[in-house]
Amino acid sequence: MNMEERKRVGLALGGGVVRGIAHLGVLSVLVEAGVPIDCVSGTSVGALIAAAYASGRSPEELLEQARKFRWTRIIKPVLSRQGFFSFAPLRGWIERELGDLNIEDLGIPCAIVATDLRRGEPAAFVQGNVPLIVQASCSVPGLIVPVELGRRLLCDGGVSDMLPVAILREMGAGYVIAVDVFAFGMRNWLGPLGYLIGGLEILLERSGGGFDEADCLISPPLAGKTYLRFSRSTEIYELGRRAALEKLPNIRRSLGLDDVEGRDPGEPLLNLSRPN
């Protein structure tokens, strides 16, 4: 089925720090199943993965890189009134790994979402320097120094638009798959602090309205999982795969994709074994 005969498919990838590795598991399932991805958007870690995928990197390549990540390679402490750390090393890493690309040069139409602290609104970029704008989209306000870009002061896109669905509609997507990795979870053992953290997770997860606007929402069961430990990469990746597999029949049906001819109805469509 060519693009004229089907809906244009958009994929929105949300923020969630290390939990974003689940995006790679979801992507691996969609790619293996032949689900077309005509445009992609991302916030925070979702912006990094969206840009890397749109540049031609496979989910498996990106997983191997995630397993080798260390915070000391992508973040550094700074003396600033705007934050305690800088993601300038992250920008350098992106330049080395992907090249000093512009968004409009990527192989798949892509939108990267940040938050404009001066205007108090989301800022969706479909043009501009990939490393710089991804750095901005990942910069948690108050913790990470925001990025100056013209008259804009840019910080983490999750503050204003955690699941950037609306921009994909503007890019022509008729069917949007959104991947939410910011699953909230109550931490009763922390007392009042646990309720505060849970409330903030809900607030951020719902920011921008994309959670309720997607045609298909994939939410891996990540509540209570780590935000910071790259050592959990394989576990988080697998949770993404399994969540995508649960939604795959509905996605194929909604897009009118034919099933694999001759496949036994009880046979799994995809191999669930862990990647090498």
Tab-separated table of C-alpha atoms in Angstrom, residues 63-263:
chain	number	residue	atom	x	y	z
A	63	LEU	CA	20.441	0.542	22.140
A	64	GLU	CA	24.104	-0.464	21.987
A	65	GLN	CA	25.093	3.165	22.427
A	66	ALA	CA	22.683	3.579	25.347
A	67	ARG	CA	24.278	0.637	27.130
A	68	LYS	CA	27.631	2.433	26.987
A	69	PHE	CA	26.313	5.818	28.108
A	70	ARG	CA	27.635	7.463	31.239
A	71	TRP	CA	26.320	10.714	32.648
A	72	THR	CA	29.840	12.111	32.816
A	73	ARG	CA	30.011	11.973	29.012
A	74	ILE	CA	26.954	14.140	28.380
A	75	ILE	CA	26.648	16.529	31.319
A	76	LYS	CA	29.009	18.828	33.234
A	77	PRO	CA	28.675	20.999	36.357
A	78	VAL	CA	28.714	24.771	35.831
A	79	LEU	CA	28.625	27.961	37.851
A	80	SER	CA	25.495	29.689	36.585
A	81	ARG	CA	22.429	31.472	37.929
A	82	GLN	CA	20.399	29.489	35.363
A	83	GLY	CA	21.264	25.974	36.475
A	84	PHE	CA	23.744	23.632	38.130
A	85	PHE	CA	24.683	21.592	35.039
A	86	SER	CA	25.060	21.994	31.276
A	87	PHE	CA	24.197	19.618	28.452
A	88	ALA	CA	26.884	21.122	26.200
A	89	PRO	CA	28.709	17.744	26.225
A	90	LEU	CA	25.475	16.123	24.989
A	91	ARG	CA	25.464	18.546	22.072
A	92	GLY	CA	29.058	17.580	21.327
A	93	TRP	CA	28.192	13.887	21.452
A	94	ILE	CA	25.339	14.380	18.969
A	95	GLU	CA	27.643	16.294	16.631
A	96	ARG	CA	30.174	13.448	16.710
A	97	GLU	CA	27.646	10.646	16.319
A	98	LEU	CA	25.087	12.139	13.918
A	99	GLY	CA	26.976	15.071	12.411
A	100	ASP	CA	26.274	18.773	12.659
A	101	LEU	CA	22.931	18.313	10.881
A	102	ASN	CA	19.897	20.515	10.447
A	103	ILE	CA	16.456	19.085	11.147
A	104	GLU	CA	15.360	19.728	7.570
A	105	ASP	CA	18.229	17.541	6.316
A	106	LEU	CA	17.104	14.410	8.184
A	107	GLY	CA	15.853	11.451	6.172
A	108	ILE	CA	12.379	11.509	7.785
A	109	PRO	CA	10.418	14.720	8.493
A	110	CYS	CA	11.063	15.486	12.144
A	111	ALA	CA	9.914	17.983	14.772
A	112	ILE	CA	11.792	18.675	18.004
A	113	VAL	CA	9.849	20.313	20.825
A	114	ALA	CA	11.320	22.548	23.529
A	115	THR	CA	9.733	25.069	25.904
A	116	ASP	CA	10.255	28.816	25.537
A	117	LEU	CA	10.741	30.127	29.078
A	118	ARG	CA	10.313	33.747	27.999
A	119	ARG	CA	7.013	33.234	26.209
A	120	GLY	CA	5.759	30.427	28.437
A	121	GLU	CA	4.822	28.150	25.536
A	122	PRO	CA	6.014	25.122	23.565
A	123	ALA	CA	8.385	25.746	20.673
A	124	ALA	CA	8.276	23.128	17.906
A	125	PHE	CA	11.211	23.141	15.490
A	126	VAL	CA	11.105	21.570	12.029
A	127	GLN	CA	14.197	23.486	10.957
A	128	GLY	CA	17.431	24.379	12.704
A	129	ASN	CA	20.537	22.765	14.154
A	130	VAL	CA	19.832	19.273	15.504
A	131	PRO	CA	22.480	19.120	18.276
A	132	LEU	CA	21.596	22.548	19.660
A	133	ILE	CA	17.827	22.094	19.620
A	134	VAL	CA	18.000	18.588	21.097
A	135	GLN	CA	20.203	20.017	23.862
A	136	ALA	CA	17.526	22.624	24.525
A	137	SER	CA	14.717	20.063	24.526
A	138	CYS	CA	16.554	18.013	27.187
A	139	SER	CA	17.456	20.901	29.520
A	140	VAL	CA	15.363	20.552	32.686
A	141	PRO	CA	14.720	24.103	34.001
A	142	GLY	CA	16.376	24.945	37.293
A	143	LEU	CA	18.712	21.966	36.993
A	144	ILE	CA	20.188	22.289	33.476
A	145	VAL	CA	21.189	25.633	31.960
A	146	PRO	CA	18.650	26.553	29.215
A	147	VAL	CA	19.704	27.339	25.649
A	148	GLU	CA	19.627	30.834	24.174
A	149	LEU	CA	18.411	30.826	20.574
A	150	GLY	CA	17.691	34.272	19.173
A	151	ARG	CA	15.148	35.861	21.503
A	152	ARG	CA	14.123	32.516	22.895
A	153	LEU	CA	15.293	30.902	26.116
A	154	LEU	CA	14.691	27.193	25.602
A	155	CYS	CA	14.352	24.387	28.116
A	156	ASP	CA	12.913	20.870	28.343
A	157	GLY	CA	9.945	20.336	26.031
A	158	GLY	CA	8.202	18.174	28.624
A	159	VAL	CA	7.328	21.267	30.642
A	160	SER	CA	4.817	22.321	27.973
A	161	ASP	CA	4.304	19.379	25.589
A	162	MET	CA	5.349	15.948	26.823
A	163	LEU	CA	3.847	14.020	23.891
A	164	PRO	CA	4.067	16.252	20.779
A	165	VAL	CA	1.067	15.013	18.803
A	166	ALA	CA	-0.326	18.328	17.529
A	167	ILE	CA	2.790	19.172	15.503
A	168	LEU	CA	2.510	15.818	13.710
A	169	ARG	CA	-1.064	16.686	12.709
A	170	GLU	CA	0.288	19.935	11.279
A	171	MET	CA	2.856	17.889	9.358
A	172	GLY	CA	0.045	15.917	7.734
A	173	ALA	CA	-0.183	12.820	9.936
A	174	GLY	CA	-3.604	11.186	9.767
A	175	TYR	CA	-2.713	8.526	12.330
A	176	VAL	CA	-0.454	9.267	15.300
A	177	ILE	CA	1.215	6.703	17.533
A	178	ALA	CA	2.434	8.253	20.788
A	179	VAL	CA	4.834	6.567	23.196
A	180	ASP	CA	4.510	7.647	26.832
A	181	VAL	CA	7.449	6.678	29.057
A	182	PHE	CA	6.650	9.093	31.897
A	183	ALA	CA	4.368	6.657	33.709
A	184	PHE	CA	3.564	7.938	37.194
A	185	GLY	CA	3.709	5.784	40.286
A	186	MET	CA	2.889	6.424	43.933
A	187	ARG	CA	5.778	6.069	46.376
A	188	ASN	CA	3.933	5.764	49.677
A	189	TRP	CA	7.087	4.874	51.580
A	190	LEU	CA	8.374	8.409	50.926
A	191	GLY	CA	5.435	9.985	52.749
A	192	PRO	CA	4.466	13.487	51.558
A	193	LEU	CA	7.467	13.572	49.180
A	194	GLY	CA	6.157	10.465	47.425
A	195	TYR	CA	2.806	12.155	46.810
A	196	LEU	CA	4.588	15.257	45.520
A	197	ILE	CA	6.664	13.210	43.057
A	198	GLY	CA	3.600	11.278	41.880
A	199	GLY	CA	1.655	14.500	41.363
A	200	LEU	CA	4.485	16.066	39.373
A	201	GLU	CA	4.708	12.954	37.197
A	202	ILE	CA	0.994	13.181	36.401
A	203	LEU	CA	1.300	16.900	35.654
A	204	LEU	CA	4.204	16.403	33.272
A	205	GLU	CA	2.774	13.278	31.640
A	206	ARG	CA	-0.378	15.207	30.693
A	207	SER	CA	1.299	18.462	29.654
A	208	GLY	CA	0.383	19.600	26.156
A	209	GLY	CA	-2.613	17.260	25.801
A	210	GLY	CA	-0.915	14.726	23.526
A	211	PHE	CA	-1.649	11.920	25.985
A	212	ASP	CA	-5.340	12.158	25.060
A	213	GLU	CA	-4.997	13.193	21.399
A	214	ALA	CA	-3.033	10.271	19.949
A	215	ASP	CA	-4.810	7.650	17.833
A	216	CYS	CA	-2.722	4.958	19.511
A	217	LEU	CA	-1.060	5.415	22.898
A	218	ILE	CA	1.721	2.999	23.840
A	219	SER	CA	2.547	3.178	27.553
A	220	PRO	CA	5.195	0.675	28.674
A	221	PRO	CA	4.776	-0.314	32.356
A	222	LEU	CA	7.583	1.903	33.639
A	223	ALA	CA	6.023	3.238	36.855
A	224	GLY	CA	8.657	3.141	39.560
A	225	LYS	CA	11.447	2.284	37.099
A	226	THR	CA	14.679	4.221	37.048
A	227	TYR	CA	15.065	7.597	35.376
A	228	LEU	CA	18.847	7.653	35.752
A	229	ARG	CA	20.493	4.218	35.540
A	230	PHE	CA	21.735	3.256	32.075
A	231	SER	CA	22.544	-0.186	33.500
A	232	ARG	CA	18.801	-0.970	33.205
A	233	SER	CA	18.797	-0.343	29.437
A	234	THR	CA	17.993	-3.902	28.346
A	235	GLU	CA	15.085	-4.249	30.789
A	236	ILE	CA	13.569	-0.927	29.722
A	237	TYR	CA	14.044	-1.768	26.027
A	238	GLU	CA	12.190	-5.065	26.481
A	239	LEU	CA	9.299	-3.349	28.266
A	240	GLY	CA	8.982	-1.058	25.254
A	241	ARG	CA	8.933	-4.011	22.862
A	242	ARG	CA	6.265	-5.849	24.778
A	243	ALA	CA	4.037	-2.796	25.095
A	244	ALA	CA	4.302	-2.215	21.335
A	245	LEU	CA	3.501	-5.845	20.556
A	246	GLU	CA	0.290	-5.568	22.566
A	247	LYS	CA	-0.804	-2.599	20.433
A	248	LEU	CA	0.460	-3.933	17.106
A	249	PRO	CA	-2.728	-5.735	15.998
A	250	ASN	CA	-4.769	-2.538	16.520
A	251	ILE	CA	-2.186	-0.468	14.639
A	252	ARG	CA	-2.178	-2.842	11.672
A	253	ARG	CA	-5.978	-2.932	11.632
A	254	SER	CA	-6.276	0.859	11.820
A	255	LEU	CA	-3.817	1.324	8.965
A	256	GLY	CA	-5.306	-1.407	6.813
A	257	LEU	CA	-2.060	-3.356	6.714
A	258	ASP	CA	-2.464	-6.924	5.489
A	259	ASP	CA	-1.403	-9.705	7.817
A	260	VAL	CA	1.539	-11.935	6.931
A	261	GLU	CA	0.277	-14.497	4.396
A	262	GLY	CA	0.409	-18.092	5.515
A	263	ARG	CA	1.182	-17.279	9.150
